[in-house]
Structure formats: C-alpha cells, structure tokens
C-alpha atoms as a PDB file:
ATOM      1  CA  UNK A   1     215.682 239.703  37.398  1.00  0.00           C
ATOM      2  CA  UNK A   2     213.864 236.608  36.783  1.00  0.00           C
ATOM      3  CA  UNK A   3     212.858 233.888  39.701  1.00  0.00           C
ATOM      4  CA  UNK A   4     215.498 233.066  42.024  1.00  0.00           C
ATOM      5  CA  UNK A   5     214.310 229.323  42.042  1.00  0.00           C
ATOM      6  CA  UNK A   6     212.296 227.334  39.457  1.00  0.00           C
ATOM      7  CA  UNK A   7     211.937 223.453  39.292  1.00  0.00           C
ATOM      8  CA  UNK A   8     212.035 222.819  35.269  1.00  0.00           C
ATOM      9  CA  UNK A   9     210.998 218.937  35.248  1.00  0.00           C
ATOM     10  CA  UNK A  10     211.037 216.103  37.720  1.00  0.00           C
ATOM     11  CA  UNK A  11     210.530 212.049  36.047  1.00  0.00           C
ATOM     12  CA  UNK A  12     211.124 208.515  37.245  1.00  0.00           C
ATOM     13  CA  UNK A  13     214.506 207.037  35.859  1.00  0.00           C
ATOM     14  CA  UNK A  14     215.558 203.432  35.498  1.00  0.00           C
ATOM     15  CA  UNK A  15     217.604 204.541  38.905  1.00  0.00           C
ATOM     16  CA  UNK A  16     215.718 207.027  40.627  1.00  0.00           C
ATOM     17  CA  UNK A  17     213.858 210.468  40.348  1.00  0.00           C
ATOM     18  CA  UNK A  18     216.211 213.090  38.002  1.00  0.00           C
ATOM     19  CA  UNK A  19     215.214 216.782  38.389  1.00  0.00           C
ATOM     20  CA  UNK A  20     216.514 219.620  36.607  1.00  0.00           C
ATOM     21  CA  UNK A  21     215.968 223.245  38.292  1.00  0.00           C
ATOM     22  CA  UNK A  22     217.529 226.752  37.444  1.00  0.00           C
ATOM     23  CA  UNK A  23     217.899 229.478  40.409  1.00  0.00           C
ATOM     24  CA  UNK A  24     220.155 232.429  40.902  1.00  0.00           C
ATOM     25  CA  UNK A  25     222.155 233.564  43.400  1.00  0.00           C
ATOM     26  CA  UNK A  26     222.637 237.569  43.610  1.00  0.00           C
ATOM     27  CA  UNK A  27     225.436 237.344  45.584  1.00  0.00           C
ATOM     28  CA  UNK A  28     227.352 235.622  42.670  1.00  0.00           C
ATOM     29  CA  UNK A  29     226.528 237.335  40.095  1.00  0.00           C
ATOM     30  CA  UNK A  30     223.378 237.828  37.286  1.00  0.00           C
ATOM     31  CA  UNK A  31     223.355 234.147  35.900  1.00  0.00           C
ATOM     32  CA  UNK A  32     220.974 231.357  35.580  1.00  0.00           C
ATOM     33  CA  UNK A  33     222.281 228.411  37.619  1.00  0.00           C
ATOM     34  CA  UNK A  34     221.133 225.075  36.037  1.00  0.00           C
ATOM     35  CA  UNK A  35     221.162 222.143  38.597  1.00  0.00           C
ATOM     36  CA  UNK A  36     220.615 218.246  37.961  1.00  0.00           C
ATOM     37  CA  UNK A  37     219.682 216.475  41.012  1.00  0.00           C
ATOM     38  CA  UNK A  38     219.021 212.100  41.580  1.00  0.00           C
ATOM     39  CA  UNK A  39     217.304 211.394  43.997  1.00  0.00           C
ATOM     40  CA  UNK A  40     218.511 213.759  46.857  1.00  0.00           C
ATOM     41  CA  UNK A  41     222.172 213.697  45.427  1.00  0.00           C
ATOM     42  CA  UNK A  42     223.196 216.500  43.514  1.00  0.00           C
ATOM     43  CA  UNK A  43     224.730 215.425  39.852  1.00  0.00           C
ATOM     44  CA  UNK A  44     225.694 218.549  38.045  1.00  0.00           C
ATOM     45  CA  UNK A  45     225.736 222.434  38.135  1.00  0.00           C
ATOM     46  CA  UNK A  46     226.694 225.048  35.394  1.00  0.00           C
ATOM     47  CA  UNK A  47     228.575 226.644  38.256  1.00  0.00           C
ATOM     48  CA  UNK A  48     231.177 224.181  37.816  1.00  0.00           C
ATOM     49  CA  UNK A  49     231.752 222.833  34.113  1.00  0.00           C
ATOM     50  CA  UNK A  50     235.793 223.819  34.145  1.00  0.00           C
ATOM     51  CA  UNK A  51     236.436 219.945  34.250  1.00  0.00           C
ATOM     52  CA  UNK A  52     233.519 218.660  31.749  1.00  0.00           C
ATOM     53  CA  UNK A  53     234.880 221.168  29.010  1.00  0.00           C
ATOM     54  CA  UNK A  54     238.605 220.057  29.883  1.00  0.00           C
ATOM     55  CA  UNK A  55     238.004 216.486  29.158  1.00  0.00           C
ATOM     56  CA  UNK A  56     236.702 217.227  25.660  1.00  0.00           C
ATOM     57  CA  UNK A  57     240.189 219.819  25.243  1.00  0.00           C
ATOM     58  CA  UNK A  58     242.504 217.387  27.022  1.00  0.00           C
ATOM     59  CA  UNK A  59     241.090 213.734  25.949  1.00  0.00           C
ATOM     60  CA  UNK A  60     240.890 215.255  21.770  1.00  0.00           C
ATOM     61  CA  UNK A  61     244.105 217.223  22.331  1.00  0.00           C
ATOM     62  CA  UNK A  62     246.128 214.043  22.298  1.00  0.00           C
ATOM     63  CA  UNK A  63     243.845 212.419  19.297  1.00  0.00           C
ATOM     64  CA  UNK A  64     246.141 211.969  16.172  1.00  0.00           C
ATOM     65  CA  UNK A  65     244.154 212.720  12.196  1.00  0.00           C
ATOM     66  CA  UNK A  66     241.778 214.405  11.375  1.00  0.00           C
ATOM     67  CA  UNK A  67     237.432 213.662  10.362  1.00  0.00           C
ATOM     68  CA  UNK A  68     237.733 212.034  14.172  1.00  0.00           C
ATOM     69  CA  UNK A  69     235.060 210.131  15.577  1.00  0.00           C
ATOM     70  CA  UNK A  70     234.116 210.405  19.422  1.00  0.00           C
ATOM     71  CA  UNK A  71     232.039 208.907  21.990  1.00  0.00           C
ATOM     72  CA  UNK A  72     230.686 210.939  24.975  1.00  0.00           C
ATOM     73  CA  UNK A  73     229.515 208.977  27.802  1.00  0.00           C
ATOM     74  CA  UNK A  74     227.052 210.691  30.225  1.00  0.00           C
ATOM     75  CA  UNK A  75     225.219 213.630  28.741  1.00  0.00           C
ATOM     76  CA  UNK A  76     225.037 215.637  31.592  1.00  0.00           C
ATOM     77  CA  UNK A  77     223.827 219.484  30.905  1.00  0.00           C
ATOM     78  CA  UNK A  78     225.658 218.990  27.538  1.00  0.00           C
ATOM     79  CA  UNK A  79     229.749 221.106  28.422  1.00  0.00           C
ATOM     80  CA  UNK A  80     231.444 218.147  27.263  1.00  0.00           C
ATOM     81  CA  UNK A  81     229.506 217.059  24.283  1.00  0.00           C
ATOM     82  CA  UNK A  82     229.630 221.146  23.010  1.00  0.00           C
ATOM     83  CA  UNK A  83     233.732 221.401  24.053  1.00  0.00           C
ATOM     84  CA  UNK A  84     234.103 218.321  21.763  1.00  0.00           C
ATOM     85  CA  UNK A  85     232.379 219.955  19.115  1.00  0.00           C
ATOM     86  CA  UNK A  86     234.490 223.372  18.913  1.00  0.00           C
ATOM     87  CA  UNK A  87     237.358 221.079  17.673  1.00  0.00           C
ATOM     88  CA  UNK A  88     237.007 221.387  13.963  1.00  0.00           C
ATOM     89  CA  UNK A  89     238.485 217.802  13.789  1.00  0.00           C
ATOM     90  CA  UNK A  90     235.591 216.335  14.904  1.00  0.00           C
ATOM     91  CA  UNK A  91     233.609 214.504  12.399  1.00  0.00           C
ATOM     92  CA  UNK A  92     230.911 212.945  14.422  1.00  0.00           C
ATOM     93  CA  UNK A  93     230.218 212.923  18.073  1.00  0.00           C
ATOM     94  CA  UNK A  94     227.768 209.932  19.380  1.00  0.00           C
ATOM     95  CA  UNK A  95     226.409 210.785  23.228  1.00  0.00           C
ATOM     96  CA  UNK A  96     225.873 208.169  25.070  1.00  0.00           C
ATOM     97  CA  UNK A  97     223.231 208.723  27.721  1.00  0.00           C
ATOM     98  CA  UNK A  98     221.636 206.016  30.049  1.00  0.00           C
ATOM     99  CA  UNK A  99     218.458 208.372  31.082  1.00  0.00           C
ATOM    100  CA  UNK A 100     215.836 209.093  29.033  1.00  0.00           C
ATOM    101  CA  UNK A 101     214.758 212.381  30.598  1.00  0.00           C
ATOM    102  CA  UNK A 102     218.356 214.235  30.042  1.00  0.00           C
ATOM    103  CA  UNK A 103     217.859 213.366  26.391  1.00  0.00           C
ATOM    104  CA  UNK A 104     214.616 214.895  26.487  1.00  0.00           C
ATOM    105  CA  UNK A 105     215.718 218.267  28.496  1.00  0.00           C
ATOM    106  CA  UNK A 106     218.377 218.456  25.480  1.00  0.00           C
ATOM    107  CA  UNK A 107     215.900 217.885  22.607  1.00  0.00           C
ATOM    108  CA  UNK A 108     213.204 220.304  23.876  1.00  0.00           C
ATOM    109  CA  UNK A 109     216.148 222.657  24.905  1.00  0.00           C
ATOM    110  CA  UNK A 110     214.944 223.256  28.355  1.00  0.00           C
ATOM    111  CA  UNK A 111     218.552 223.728  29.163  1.00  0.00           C
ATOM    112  CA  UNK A 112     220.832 225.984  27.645  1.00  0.00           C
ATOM    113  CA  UNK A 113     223.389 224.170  25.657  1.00  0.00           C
ATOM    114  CA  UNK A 114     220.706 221.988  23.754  1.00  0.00           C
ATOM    115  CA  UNK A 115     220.575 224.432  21.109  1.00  0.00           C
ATOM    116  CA  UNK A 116     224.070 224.231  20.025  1.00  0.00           C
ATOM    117  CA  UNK A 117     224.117 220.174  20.246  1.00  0.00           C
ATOM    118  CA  UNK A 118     220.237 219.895  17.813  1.00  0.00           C
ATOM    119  CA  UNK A 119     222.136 222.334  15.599  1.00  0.00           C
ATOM    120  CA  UNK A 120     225.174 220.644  14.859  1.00  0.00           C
ATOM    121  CA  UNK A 121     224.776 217.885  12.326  1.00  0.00           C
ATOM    122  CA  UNK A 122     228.121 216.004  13.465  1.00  0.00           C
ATOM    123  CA  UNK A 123     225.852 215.582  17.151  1.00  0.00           C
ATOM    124  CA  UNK A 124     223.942 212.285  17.342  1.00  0.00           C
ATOM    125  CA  UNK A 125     222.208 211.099  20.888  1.00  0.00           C
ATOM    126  CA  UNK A 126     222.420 207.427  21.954  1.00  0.00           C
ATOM    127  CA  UNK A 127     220.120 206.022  24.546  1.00  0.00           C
ATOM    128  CA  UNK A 128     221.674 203.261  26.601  1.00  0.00           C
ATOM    129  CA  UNK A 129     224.227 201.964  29.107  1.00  0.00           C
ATOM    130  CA  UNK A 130     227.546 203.170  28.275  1.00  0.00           C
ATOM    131  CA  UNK A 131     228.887 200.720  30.351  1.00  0.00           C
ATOM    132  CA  UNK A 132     226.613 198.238  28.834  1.00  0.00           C
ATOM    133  CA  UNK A 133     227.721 199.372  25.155  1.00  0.00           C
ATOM    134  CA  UNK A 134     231.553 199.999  26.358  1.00  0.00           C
ATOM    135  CA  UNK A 135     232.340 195.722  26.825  1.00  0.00           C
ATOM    136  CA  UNK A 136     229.835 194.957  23.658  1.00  0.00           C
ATOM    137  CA  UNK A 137     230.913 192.803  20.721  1.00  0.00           C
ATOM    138  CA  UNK A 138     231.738 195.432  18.291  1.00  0.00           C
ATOM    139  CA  UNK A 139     231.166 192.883  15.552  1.00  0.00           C
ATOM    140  CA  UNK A 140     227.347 192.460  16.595  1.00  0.00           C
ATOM    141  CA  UNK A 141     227.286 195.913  18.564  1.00  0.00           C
ATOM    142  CA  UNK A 142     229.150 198.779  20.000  1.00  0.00           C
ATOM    143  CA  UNK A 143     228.574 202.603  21.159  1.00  0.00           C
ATOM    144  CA  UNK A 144     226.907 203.143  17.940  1.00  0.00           C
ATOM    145  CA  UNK A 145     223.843 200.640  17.333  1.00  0.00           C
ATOM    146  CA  UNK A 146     223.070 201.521  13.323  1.00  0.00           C
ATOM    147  CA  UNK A 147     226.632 200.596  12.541  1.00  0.00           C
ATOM    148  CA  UNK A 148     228.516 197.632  14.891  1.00  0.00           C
ATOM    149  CA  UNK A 149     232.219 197.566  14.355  1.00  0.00           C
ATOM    150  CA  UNK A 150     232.807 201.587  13.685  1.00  0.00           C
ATOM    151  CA  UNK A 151     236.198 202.396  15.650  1.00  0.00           C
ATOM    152  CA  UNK A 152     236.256 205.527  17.583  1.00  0.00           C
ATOM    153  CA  UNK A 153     239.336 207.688  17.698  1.00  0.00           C
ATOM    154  CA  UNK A 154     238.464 209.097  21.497  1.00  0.00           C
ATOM    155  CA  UNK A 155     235.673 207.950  24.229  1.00  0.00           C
ATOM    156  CA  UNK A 156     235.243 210.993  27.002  1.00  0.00           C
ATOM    157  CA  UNK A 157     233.583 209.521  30.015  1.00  0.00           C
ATOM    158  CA  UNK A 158     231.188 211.393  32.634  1.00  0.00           C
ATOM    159  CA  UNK A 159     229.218 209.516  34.226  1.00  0.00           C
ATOM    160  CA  UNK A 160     230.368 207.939  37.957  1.00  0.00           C
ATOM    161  CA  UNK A 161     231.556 210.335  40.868  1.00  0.00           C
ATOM    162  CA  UNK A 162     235.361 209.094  40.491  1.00  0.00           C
ATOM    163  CA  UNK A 163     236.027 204.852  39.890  1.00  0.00           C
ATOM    164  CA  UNK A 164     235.106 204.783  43.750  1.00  0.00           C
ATOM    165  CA  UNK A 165     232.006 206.791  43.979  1.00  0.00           C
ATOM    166  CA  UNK A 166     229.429 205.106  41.521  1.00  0.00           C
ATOM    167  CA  UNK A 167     226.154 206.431  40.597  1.00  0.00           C
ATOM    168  CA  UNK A 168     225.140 202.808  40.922  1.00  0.00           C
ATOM    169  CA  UNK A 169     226.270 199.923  41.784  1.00  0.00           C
ATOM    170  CA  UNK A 170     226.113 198.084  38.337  1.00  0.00           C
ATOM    171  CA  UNK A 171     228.715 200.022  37.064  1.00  0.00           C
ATOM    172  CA  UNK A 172     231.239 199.047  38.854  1.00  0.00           C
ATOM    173  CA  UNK A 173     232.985 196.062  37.135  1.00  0.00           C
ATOM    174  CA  UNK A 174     233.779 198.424  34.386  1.00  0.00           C
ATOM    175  CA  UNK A 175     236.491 200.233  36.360  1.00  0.00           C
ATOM    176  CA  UNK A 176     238.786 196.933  35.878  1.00  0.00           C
ATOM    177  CA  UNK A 177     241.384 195.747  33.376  1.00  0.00           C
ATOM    178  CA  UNK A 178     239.322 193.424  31.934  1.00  0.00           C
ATOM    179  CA  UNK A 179     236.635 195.835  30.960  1.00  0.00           C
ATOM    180  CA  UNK A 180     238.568 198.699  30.034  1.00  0.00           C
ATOM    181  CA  UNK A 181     240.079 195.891  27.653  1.00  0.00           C
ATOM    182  CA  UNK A 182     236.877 195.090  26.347  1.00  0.00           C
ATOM    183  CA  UNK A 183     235.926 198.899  25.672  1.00  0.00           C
ATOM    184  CA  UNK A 184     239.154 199.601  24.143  1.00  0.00           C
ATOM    185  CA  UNK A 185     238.851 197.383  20.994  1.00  0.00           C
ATOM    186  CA  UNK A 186     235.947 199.901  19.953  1.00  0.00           C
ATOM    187  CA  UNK A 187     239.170 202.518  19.595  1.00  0.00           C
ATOM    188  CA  UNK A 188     241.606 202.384  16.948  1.00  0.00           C
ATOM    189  CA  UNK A 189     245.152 201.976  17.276  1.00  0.00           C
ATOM    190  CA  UNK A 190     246.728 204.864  19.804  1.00  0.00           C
ATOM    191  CA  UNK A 191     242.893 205.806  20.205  1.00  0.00           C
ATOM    192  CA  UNK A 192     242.299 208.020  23.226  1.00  0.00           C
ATOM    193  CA  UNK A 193     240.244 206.879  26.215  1.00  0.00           C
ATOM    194  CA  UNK A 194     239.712 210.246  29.056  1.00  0.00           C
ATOM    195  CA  UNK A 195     237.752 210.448  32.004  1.00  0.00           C
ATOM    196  CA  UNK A 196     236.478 212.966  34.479  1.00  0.00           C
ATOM    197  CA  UNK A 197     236.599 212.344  38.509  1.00  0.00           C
ATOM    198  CA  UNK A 198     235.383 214.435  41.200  1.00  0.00           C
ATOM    199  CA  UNK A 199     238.434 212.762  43.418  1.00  0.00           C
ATOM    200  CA  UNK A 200     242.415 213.361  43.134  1.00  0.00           C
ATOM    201  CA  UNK A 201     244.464 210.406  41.446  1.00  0.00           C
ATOM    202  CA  UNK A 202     243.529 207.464  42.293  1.00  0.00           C
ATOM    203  CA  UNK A 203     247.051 205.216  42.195  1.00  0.00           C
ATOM    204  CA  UNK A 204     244.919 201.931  42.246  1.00  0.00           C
ATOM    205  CA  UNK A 205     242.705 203.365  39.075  1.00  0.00           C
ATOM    206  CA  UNK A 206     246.456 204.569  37.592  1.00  0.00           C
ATOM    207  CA  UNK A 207     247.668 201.217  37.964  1.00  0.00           C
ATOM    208  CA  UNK A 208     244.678 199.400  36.405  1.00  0.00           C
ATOM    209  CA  UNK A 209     244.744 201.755  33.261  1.00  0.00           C
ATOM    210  CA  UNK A 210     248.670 200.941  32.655  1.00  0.00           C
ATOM    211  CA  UNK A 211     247.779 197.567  32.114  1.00  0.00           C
ATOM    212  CA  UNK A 212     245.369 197.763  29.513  1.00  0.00           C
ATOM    213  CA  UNK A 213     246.488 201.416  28.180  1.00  0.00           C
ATOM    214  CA  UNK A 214     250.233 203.435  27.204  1.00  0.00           C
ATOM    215  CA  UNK A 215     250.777 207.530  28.078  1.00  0.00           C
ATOM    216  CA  UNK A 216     248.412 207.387  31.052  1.00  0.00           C
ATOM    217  CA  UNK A 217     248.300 210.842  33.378  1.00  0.00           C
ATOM    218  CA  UNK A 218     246.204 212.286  35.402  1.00  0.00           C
ATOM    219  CA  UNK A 219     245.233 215.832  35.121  1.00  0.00           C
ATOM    220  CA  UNK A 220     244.221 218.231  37.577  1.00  0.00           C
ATOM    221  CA  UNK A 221     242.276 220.975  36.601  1.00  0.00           C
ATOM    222  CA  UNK A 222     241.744 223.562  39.049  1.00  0.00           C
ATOM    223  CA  UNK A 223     238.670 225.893  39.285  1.00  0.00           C
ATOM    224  CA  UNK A 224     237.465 228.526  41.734  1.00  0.00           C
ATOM    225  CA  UNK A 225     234.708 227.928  43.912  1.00  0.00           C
ATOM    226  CA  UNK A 226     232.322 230.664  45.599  1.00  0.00           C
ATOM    227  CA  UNK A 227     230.845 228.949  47.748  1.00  0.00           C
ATOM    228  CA  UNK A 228     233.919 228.468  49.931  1.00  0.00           C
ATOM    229  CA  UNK A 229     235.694 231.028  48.674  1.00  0.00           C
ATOM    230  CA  UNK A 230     238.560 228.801  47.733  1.00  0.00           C
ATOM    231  CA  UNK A 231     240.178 226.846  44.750  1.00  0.00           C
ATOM    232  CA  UNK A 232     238.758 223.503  44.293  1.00  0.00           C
ATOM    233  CA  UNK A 233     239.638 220.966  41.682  1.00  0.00           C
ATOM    234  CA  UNK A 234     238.873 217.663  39.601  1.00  0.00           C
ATOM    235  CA  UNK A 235     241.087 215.345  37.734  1.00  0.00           C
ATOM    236  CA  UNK A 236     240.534 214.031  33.879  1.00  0.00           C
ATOM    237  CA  UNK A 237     242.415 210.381  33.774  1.00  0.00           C
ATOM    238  CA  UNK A 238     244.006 210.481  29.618  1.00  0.00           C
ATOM    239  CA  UNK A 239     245.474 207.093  28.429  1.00  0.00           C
ATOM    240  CA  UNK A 240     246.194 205.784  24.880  1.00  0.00           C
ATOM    241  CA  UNK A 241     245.619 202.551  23.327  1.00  0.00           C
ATOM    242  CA  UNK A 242     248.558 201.005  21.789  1.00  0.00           C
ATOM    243  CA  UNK A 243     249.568 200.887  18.538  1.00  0.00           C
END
C-alpha cells in the first residue's frame, strides 16, 4: 500500500489557492482517492464522478449527426471531458478551463485521466472564462479562439455548485435568459446545452431554460455514497436549442 495522504501541488489562482491531493481510505477499498480543494472548499473527488460522466452520456445522447463538435466547461479531474470522448461521434472536444493550474495537473498527468485526454487527438484545452467565452460575439470570438464563429453541436457545463451555489460571484449573470441566449447562438440548430448541479431541480432555473431552450428535463442520477452509507444524488439540466 502506498501513502494514505499525499498533497500533489498547491498554486495561487485568479480566485484563490487550488490544491490537488490523493489519499486512501482502507476502509473503502484499495484505491487512490484524488481530491481538488479551493481555498478550504472542497471542489471534486474521484469518489464521486457518477454525475460528471452522465453529463457527457446524457447531454451527447440527445445530439443529432455525426463528426460532432463539443464544448466542456470546467475541466475538473478530467470524467467528463474522457465520457465525451468514448462517443465515437465526437469529432473534436474543446475544454474550457478558467485555472491555469488544472490545465497543468492534466498536461503533466499528475492525475490519472490526463493520459487518456494528451492522447486523444480530437482533445484540445482552452484557457479562459467559460462564462466569459459563453456570451462572446461568435463573429469576433467564441469557445474556440483560433476559429470565431465555429458552431458547437453540445456545450457540457461543470463548473458552479448548482445556478445557486457559485464558485464566484462573477458568474452569476450567466444563469439568466439573456445569457443563456447569448451562449446558445454558438450551438447549431437543436444543439444541446447540459449541465451538472450538486442540488435537486431547481423550478426557477427550469423556468429560465424554457424560455431560451425546447425539451428541457432534469435528470437525477443517483450514486452510492460511503461515507454515509446511503444513496446520494445530483441532477444534469438537458435542453435543446430550437430549430
């Protein structure tokens, strides 16, 4: 058995300190835990990656065509980016990540799935604001800054705790009609737009996506959780642009 606890990198962000650590728990099993903390919040853990991987299966199951072209937002410890890539559909795949340093842990593979996403042509990182590049001109710029205008067939979204719980404050005008307008002309006609939440359905959220979007529902997807011995869930929000 290797260390039960090891702090892999700690840096400055443009909104706090981001640490990644790995640690295992004998009690649940032998398996390397990987952990992304901000500050004192806890982000992410590979315990609990049932949801990330379902908005990639959920969000592309309802894409129509094929040689499909998707945005990730929020790079996370990479589930969602590598669950979009196991659909043979998918052409290209830009990720969308506001913090340097989770790019980095990717690139120099200090975490497990950043093998898979250097190795896969199709996978191309994007440092910026997603929410900055969601409400862009896509005539002068867009999710994908070597090519403004490119419509994407499906944006995933994994950034914010739920449309309530922000990472940051500065995010939250996107979680309105007008914004959600502005990001959907970067999607072609019946385009998908998903999104994961930590929180149930939020009717208010529901409510703002029917404006701008058709077919909206909110998933549940339920996964078990040791740590209180109990089923525990999130939700992955799947609406389609008209058209």
């Amino acid at each position: 058995m290797g260390l039960l606890f090891e702090q892999i990198d700690s840096q400055p962000s443009v909104i706090g300190e981001i640490t990644l650590r790995r640690r295992r728990i004998p009690a649940i099993g032998d398996r390397d835990i990987y952990e992304v903390k901000l500050g004192e919040e806890f982000l992410m853990s590979s315990m609990f990656v049932d949801a990330e991987v379902a908005l990639s299966d959920i969000g592309l199951g309802e894409t129509e065509g094929e040689n499909l072209r998707v945005v990730v937002g929020g790079l996370g410890l990479g589930y969602t980016a590598v669950a979009a890539l196991k659909h043979q559909r998918v052409d290209e795949l830009l990720v969308v990540e506001y913090l340097a340093p989770v790019i980095g842990w990717h690139q120099k593979e200090l975490v497990p799935l950043g093998k898979d996403l250097n190795a896969d042509p199709r996978n191309r990182y994007v440092h910026g604001s997603f929410f900055d590049l969601a409400i862009a001109d896509p005539e002068t710029g867009g999710f994908d800054p070597d090519n403004p205008g490119k419509p994407f067939d499906a944006i995933l979204l994994d950034i914010d705790h739920s449309p309530r719980a922000l990472l940051h404050d500065s995010s939250a005008s996107f979680y309105t009609a007008n914004n959600l307008r502005l990001m959907a002309r970067q999607l072609r006609p019946r385009g998908v737009f998903a999104m994961w939440s930590n929180e149930g359905e939020d009717e208010k959220f529901m409510a703002v996506l029917n404006e701008v979007f058709t077919d909206v529902v909110c998933h549940v997807v339920s996964f078990f959780n040791p740590f209180q011995n109990r089923e525990s869930f999130n939700t992955v929000y799947v609406a389609r642009k008209p058209g």
